[in-house]
Amino acid sequence: AQSVTQLGSHVSVSEGALVLLRCNYSSSVPPYLFWYVQYPNQGLQLLLKYTSAATLVKGINGFEAEFKKSETSFHLTKPSAHMSDAAEYFCAVTHVQSSASKIIFGSGTRLSIRP
Amino acid sequence: NAGVTQTPKFRVLKTGQSMTLLCAQDMNHEYMYWYRQDPGMGLRLIHYSVGEGTTAKGEVPDGYNVSRLKKQNFLLGLESAAPSQTSVYFCASSLTPAGQFFGPGTRLTVL
């Protein structure tokens, strides 16, 4: 069985500070991992994905995430936060042989940016 | 290229009423999904389809039905709405199970 845990339902950082959103996964087979962003009153937008190639994945808007198998983690980072980064972020997991139903989303982390 | 579109954007129903949510995609994707999003619970899969004419149950299918008569459309029906179905509904599509594209959502309130 697969699962995703996002640590911290709300994270607040100052503009220009490092953003770190934590995601840990559980999977009995090699996973595919994703980060999605949701701006207020909008759908989810794919930020980046890991599909068993490079462990450091770069996404849109300056975000990146590193797959660490030993820690079962896929944390999302951005070196310098911008006000426009305020949104909710979702981590998700599936695997290459998954049926369509086996995509599991975390409960989300709301990112706030302080001026 | 509109991506994934959803109709309507907002709807208010009374308990017991029925309605259909329409999802359309113009990317020729095989897979389509309906999710509901509730505060603090992330997204939960209601039903999904792996191709035209196919549907399957997800995590929370009770009280909902779906149809995929055309590849580009995926309909979600509520036959007898209940207050517990108040939620934001998202449709998504993808070429494979990985990397879904989401629609803008439908905010449904059941009184």
mmCIF file of C-alpha atoms in Angstrom:
data_model
loop_
_atom_site.group_PDB
_atom_site.id
_atom_site.type_symbol
_atom_site.label_atom_id
_atom_site.label_comp_id
_atom_site.label_asym_id
_atom_site.label_seq_id
_atom_site.Cartn_x
_atom_site.Cartn_y
_atom_site.Cartn_z
ATOM 1 C CA ALA A 1 0.000 0.000 0.000
ATOM 2 C CA GLN A 2 1.088 3.554 -0.636
ATOM 3 C CA SER A 3 0.650 6.642 1.492
ATOM 4 C CA VAL A 4 1.843 10.216 1.701
ATOM 5 C CA THR A 5 2.369 12.370 4.771
ATOM 6 C CA GLN A 6 2.869 16.101 4.554
ATOM 7 C CA LEU A 7 4.384 17.482 7.731
ATOM 8 C CA GLY A 8 2.790 20.765 8.687
ATOM 9 C CA SER A 9 -0.595 21.858 7.444
ATOM 10 C CA HIS A 10 0.568 25.485 7.447
ATOM 11 C CA VAL A 11 4.020 26.939 6.842
ATOM 12 C CA SER A 12 4.834 30.651 7.034
ATOM 13 C CA VAL A 13 8.086 32.195 5.780
ATOM 14 C CA SER A 14 9.333 35.691 5.116
ATOM 15 C CA GLU A 15 9.703 36.978 1.582
ATOM 16 C CA GLY A 16 13.195 36.079 0.382
ATOM 17 C CA ALA A 17 13.603 33.230 2.882
ATOM 18 C CA LEU A 18 14.055 29.551 2.103
ATOM 19 C CA VAL A 19 10.892 27.557 1.499
ATOM 20 C CA LEU A 20 10.888 23.943 2.717
ATOM 21 C CA LEU A 21 7.738 21.830 2.497
ATOM 22 C CA ARG A 22 8.074 18.295 3.771
ATOM 23 C CA CYS A 23 6.683 15.130 2.236
ATOM 24 C CA ASN A 24 7.306 11.553 3.309
ATOM 25 C CA TYR A 25 5.955 8.603 1.424
ATOM 26 C CA SER A 26 5.403 4.926 1.952
ATOM 27 C CA SER A 27 5.538 2.545 -0.986
ATOM 28 C CA SER A 28 6.369 -1.138 -1.382
ATOM 29 C CA VAL A 29 7.476 -0.585 -4.988
ATOM 30 C CA PRO A 30 9.544 2.165 -6.623
ATOM 31 C CA PRO A 31 7.381 5.282 -6.562
ATOM 32 C CA TYR A 32 6.562 8.125 -8.837
ATOM 33 C CA LEU A 33 6.259 11.315 -6.770
ATOM 34 C CA PHE A 34 4.671 14.647 -7.549
ATOM 35 C CA TRP A 35 4.211 18.114 -6.151
ATOM 36 C CA TYR A 36 1.156 20.117 -7.143
ATOM 37 C CA VAL A 37 0.323 23.734 -6.324
ATOM 38 C CA GLN A 38 -3.183 25.123 -5.886
ATOM 39 C CA TYR A 39 -3.799 28.853 -5.927
ATOM 40 C CA PRO A 40 -7.006 30.161 -4.347
ATOM 41 C CA ASN A 41 -10.134 29.151 -6.246
ATOM 42 C CA GLN A 42 -8.168 27.273 -8.885
ATOM 43 C CA GLY A 43 -7.401 23.680 -9.784
ATOM 44 C CA LEU A 44 -4.131 21.894 -9.101
ATOM 45 C CA GLN A 45 -1.106 22.598 -11.271
ATOM 46 C CA LEU A 46 1.800 20.187 -11.589
ATOM 47 C CA LEU A 47 4.984 21.738 -10.156
ATOM 48 C CA LEU A 48 7.360 18.837 -10.707
ATOM 49 C CA LYS A 49 7.564 15.051 -10.762
ATOM 50 C CA TYR A 50 10.046 12.299 -10.020
ATOM 51 C CA THR A 51 9.820 9.230 -12.251
ATOM 52 C CA SER A 52 13.014 7.301 -11.398
ATOM 53 C CA ALA A 53 15.496 9.408 -13.345
ATOM 54 C CA ALA A 54 17.545 12.132 -11.615
ATOM 55 C CA THR A 55 16.909 12.311 -7.876
ATOM 56 C CA LEU A 56 17.004 16.119 -7.889
ATOM 57 C CA VAL A 57 14.042 17.367 -9.850
ATOM 58 C CA LYS A 58 13.595 20.941 -10.972
ATOM 59 C CA GLY A 59 10.146 22.331 -11.536
ATOM 60 C CA ILE A 60 8.403 25.524 -12.457
ATOM 61 C CA ASN A 61 8.666 28.835 -10.588
ATOM 62 C CA GLY A 62 12.116 28.019 -9.137
ATOM 63 C CA PHE A 63 10.990 25.029 -7.057
ATOM 64 C CA GLU A 64 12.905 21.793 -6.805
ATOM 65 C CA ALA A 65 12.612 18.551 -4.875
ATOM 66 C CA GLU A 66 15.018 15.789 -3.996
ATOM 67 C CA PHE A 67 14.058 12.129 -3.874
ATOM 68 C CA LYS A 68 15.779 10.439 -0.932
ATOM 69 C CA LYS A 69 15.047 6.743 -0.875
ATOM 70 C CA SER A 70 16.849 6.140 2.433
ATOM 71 C CA GLU A 71 14.655 8.738 4.131
ATOM 72 C CA THR A 72 11.496 7.985 2.057
ATOM 73 C CA SER A 73 11.230 11.717 1.511
ATOM 74 C CA PHE A 74 10.499 14.100 -1.338
ATOM 75 C CA HIS A 75 10.737 17.553 0.202
ATOM 76 C CA LEU A 76 10.001 20.653 -1.859
ATOM 77 C CA THR A 77 12.337 23.641 -1.658
ATOM 78 C CA LYS A 78 12.792 27.096 -3.107
ATOM 79 C CA PRO A 79 15.813 29.231 -2.187
ATOM 80 C CA SER A 80 13.991 32.550 -1.992
ATOM 81 C CA ALA A 81 10.263 32.895 -1.359
ATOM 82 C CA HIS A 82 8.172 35.329 -3.352
ATOM 83 C CA MET A 83 4.782 36.709 -2.411
ATOM 84 C CA SER A 84 3.290 34.934 -5.429
ATOM 85 C CA ASP A 85 4.274 31.563 -3.927
ATOM 86 C CA ALA A 86 1.463 31.804 -1.376
ATOM 87 C CA ALA A 87 -0.738 28.806 -2.159
ATOM 88 C CA GLU A 88 -1.535 25.274 -1.047
ATOM 89 C CA TYR A 89 0.891 22.542 -2.011
ATOM 90 C CA PHE A 90 0.088 18.858 -2.374
ATOM 91 C CA CYS A 91 2.466 15.925 -2.514
ATOM 92 C CA ALA A 92 1.263 12.776 -4.321
ATOM 93 C CA VAL A 93 2.546 9.261 -4.948
ATOM 94 C CA THR A 94 1.911 6.506 -7.447
ATOM 95 C CA HIS A 95 4.060 3.890 -9.161
ATOM 96 C CA VAL A 96 4.846 2.913 -12.724
ATOM 97 C CA GLN A 97 2.600 -0.144 -12.762
ATOM 98 C CA SER A 98 -0.232 1.547 -10.956
ATOM 99 C CA SER A 99 -3.797 1.413 -12.074
ATOM 100 C CA ALA A 100 -5.417 4.792 -12.378
ATOM 101 C CA SER A 101 -6.900 4.598 -8.898
ATOM 102 C CA LYS A 102 -3.609 4.290 -7.095
ATOM 103 C CA ILE A 103 -2.625 7.974 -6.999
ATOM 104 C CA ILE A 104 -2.549 9.075 -3.389
ATOM 105 C CA PHE A 105 -2.547 12.744 -2.403
ATOM 106 C CA GLY A 106 -1.336 14.206 0.868
ATOM 107 C CA SER A 107 -3.596 16.458 2.883
ATOM 108 C CA GLY A 108 -1.793 19.598 1.717
ATOM 109 C CA THR A 109 0.391 22.341 3.188
ATOM 110 C CA ARG A 110 -0.684 25.947 3.027
ATOM 111 C CA LEU A 111 2.251 28.274 2.419
ATOM 112 C CA SER A 112 2.002 31.866 3.603
ATOM 113 C CA ILE A 113 4.588 34.534 2.772
ATOM 114 C CA ARG A 114 5.236 37.408 5.187
ATOM 115 C CA PRO A 115 6.290 40.754 3.658
ATOM 116 C CA ASN B 1 -6.023 24.364 -26.434
ATOM 117 C CA ALA B 2 -8.328 24.803 -23.433
ATOM 118 C CA GLY B 3 -6.947 21.849 -21.415
ATOM 119 C CA VAL B 4 -9.497 20.586 -18.888
ATOM 120 C CA THR B 5 -12.732 22.535 -18.472
ATOM 121 C CA GLN B 6 -15.559 22.029 -15.995
ATOM 122 C CA THR B 7 -19.186 23.112 -16.113
ATOM 123 C CA PRO B 8 -20.681 24.676 -14.021
ATOM 124 C CA LYS B 9 -18.270 26.609 -11.795
ATOM 125 C CA PHE B 10 -20.737 26.998 -8.928
ATOM 126 C CA ARG B 11 -23.998 25.324 -8.000
ATOM 127 C CA VAL B 12 -26.377 25.308 -5.048
ATOM 128 C CA LEU B 13 -28.732 22.351 -4.659
ATOM 129 C CA LYS B 14 -31.416 21.388 -2.188
ATOM 130 C CA THR B 15 -31.246 17.990 -0.529
ATOM 131 C CA GLY B 16 -32.673 15.345 -2.836
ATOM 132 C CA GLN B 17 -32.117 17.245 -6.079
ATOM 133 C CA SER B 18 -30.045 15.797 -8.873
ATOM 134 C CA MET B 19 -27.419 17.310 -11.109
ATOM 135 C CA THR B 20 -24.659 16.480 -13.556
ATOM 136 C CA LEU B 21 -21.177 17.960 -13.641
ATOM 137 C CA LEU B 22 -19.476 18.033 -17.032
ATOM 138 C CA CYS B 23 -15.744 17.659 -17.592
ATOM 139 C CA ALA B 24 -14.196 18.109 -21.031
ATOM 140 C CA GLN B 25 -10.580 17.749 -22.190
ATOM 141 C CA ASP B 26 -9.053 18.506 -25.567
ATOM 142 C CA MET B 27 -5.692 16.750 -25.072
ATOM 143 C CA ASN B 28 -6.818 13.329 -26.316
ATOM 144 C CA HIS B 29 -6.091 11.815 -22.889
ATOM 145 C CA GLU B 30 -7.206 8.280 -22.157
ATOM 146 C CA TYR B 31 -7.490 8.648 -18.384
ATOM 147 C CA MET B 32 -10.018 10.900 -16.686
ATOM 148 C CA TYR B 33 -10.822 11.326 -12.992
ATOM 149 C CA TRP B 34 -13.274 12.960 -10.623
ATOM 150 C CA TYR B 35 -12.054 14.059 -7.190
ATOM 151 C CA ARG B 36 -13.627 15.885 -4.308
ATOM 152 C CA GLN B 37 -11.654 18.231 -2.103
ATOM 153 C CA ASP B 38 -12.639 18.895 1.473
ATOM 154 C CA PRO B 39 -10.731 20.983 4.042
ATOM 155 C CA GLY B 40 -7.821 19.106 5.632
ATOM 156 C CA MET B 41 -8.452 15.947 3.592
ATOM 157 C CA GLY B 42 -6.594 16.549 0.355
ATOM 158 C CA LEU B 43 -8.166 15.107 -2.781
ATOM 159 C CA ARG B 44 -10.151 11.910 -2.713
ATOM 160 C CA LEU B 45 -10.868 9.963 -5.872
ATOM 161 C CA ILE B 46 -14.563 9.400 -6.586
ATOM 162 C CA HIS B 47 -14.544 7.597 -9.946
ATOM 163 C CA TYR B 48 -12.175 7.302 -12.834
ATOM 164 C CA SER B 49 -12.042 6.097 -16.437
ATOM 165 C CA VAL B 50 -9.216 4.464 -18.352
ATOM 166 C CA GLY B 51 -10.814 5.040 -21.748
ATOM 167 C CA GLU B 52 -14.001 5.743 -23.667
ATOM 168 C CA GLY B 53 -16.852 3.573 -22.456
ATOM 169 C CA THR B 54 -15.108 2.511 -19.230
ATOM 170 C CA THR B 55 -15.569 3.651 -15.643
ATOM 171 C CA ALA B 56 -14.376 2.411 -12.270
ATOM 172 C CA LYS B 57 -14.886 3.245 -8.605
ATOM 173 C CA GLY B 58 -12.357 5.199 -6.629
ATOM 174 C CA GLU B 59 -12.009 5.791 -2.909
ATOM 175 C CA VAL B 60 -15.380 7.484 -2.240
ATOM 176 C CA PRO B 61 -17.880 6.433 -4.963
ATOM 177 C CA ASP B 62 -21.095 6.207 -2.925
ATOM 178 C CA GLY B 63 -23.815 8.617 -4.021
ATOM 179 C CA TYR B 64 -22.180 9.355 -7.378
ATOM 180 C CA ASN B 65 -22.394 7.905 -10.879
ATOM 181 C CA VAL B 66 -20.285 8.610 -13.940
ATOM 182 C CA SER B 67 -20.319 8.089 -17.682
ATOM 183 C CA ARG B 68 -17.668 8.313 -20.410
ATOM 184 C CA LEU B 69 -19.605 8.049 -23.663
ATOM 185 C CA LYS B 70 -17.068 10.168 -25.540
ATOM 186 C CA LYS B 71 -13.318 10.158 -24.989
ATOM 187 C CA GLN B 72 -13.192 13.884 -24.351
ATOM 188 C CA ASN B 73 -16.048 14.042 -21.816
ATOM 189 C CA PHE B 74 -16.476 12.606 -18.331
ATOM 190 C CA LEU B 75 -19.770 13.261 -16.533
ATOM 191 C CA LEU B 76 -20.338 13.067 -12.785
ATOM 192 C CA GLY B 77 -23.911 12.655 -11.593
ATOM 193 C CA LEU B 78 -25.540 13.095 -8.220
ATOM 194 C CA GLU B 79 -28.919 11.388 -8.253
ATOM 195 C CA SER B 80 -30.115 12.584 -4.840
ATOM 196 C CA ALA B 81 -27.858 15.226 -3.357
ATOM 197 C CA ALA B 82 -27.041 15.217 0.353
ATOM 198 C CA PRO B 83 -25.391 17.923 2.509
ATOM 199 C CA SER B 84 -22.372 15.600 2.908
ATOM 200 C CA GLN B 85 -21.733 16.102 -0.807
ATOM 201 C CA THR B 86 -21.026 19.789 -0.309
ATOM 202 C CA SER B 87 -17.499 20.070 -1.620
ATOM 203 C CA VAL B 88 -15.280 21.309 -4.401
ATOM 204 C CA TYR B 89 -15.150 18.849 -7.276
ATOM 205 C CA PHE B 90 -12.160 18.573 -9.570
ATOM 206 C CA CYS B 91 -11.854 16.759 -12.830
ATOM 207 C CA ALA B 92 -8.451 15.668 -14.153
ATOM 208 C CA SER B 93 -7.093 13.898 -17.211
ATOM 209 C CA SER B 94 -3.807 12.279 -18.175
ATOM 210 C CA LEU B 95 -2.083 10.189 -20.849
ATOM 211 C CA THR B 96 -0.963 7.714 -18.178
ATOM 212 C CA PRO B 97 -1.790 7.428 -14.454
ATOM 213 C CA ALA B 98 1.169 9.718 -13.740
ATOM 214 C CA GLY B 99 1.021 13.499 -14.105
ATOM 215 C CA GLN B 100 -2.598 14.580 -14.185
ATOM 216 C CA PHE B 101 -3.924 17.871 -15.554
ATOM 217 C CA PHE B 102 -6.660 19.404 -13.442
ATOM 218 C CA GLY B 103 -9.694 21.500 -14.270
ATOM 219 C CA PRO B 104 -10.581 24.690 -12.356
ATOM 220 C CA GLY B 105 -13.142 23.008 -10.112
ATOM 221 C CA THR B 106 -16.862 23.167 -9.356
ATOM 222 C CA ARG B 107 -17.982 24.462 -5.974
ATOM 223 C CA LEU B 108 -21.142 22.620 -4.945
ATOM 224 C CA THR B 109 -23.281 23.459 -1.928
ATOM 225 C CA VAL B 110 -26.118 21.180 -0.873
ATOM 226 C CA LEU B 111 -28.612 22.771 1.526
#
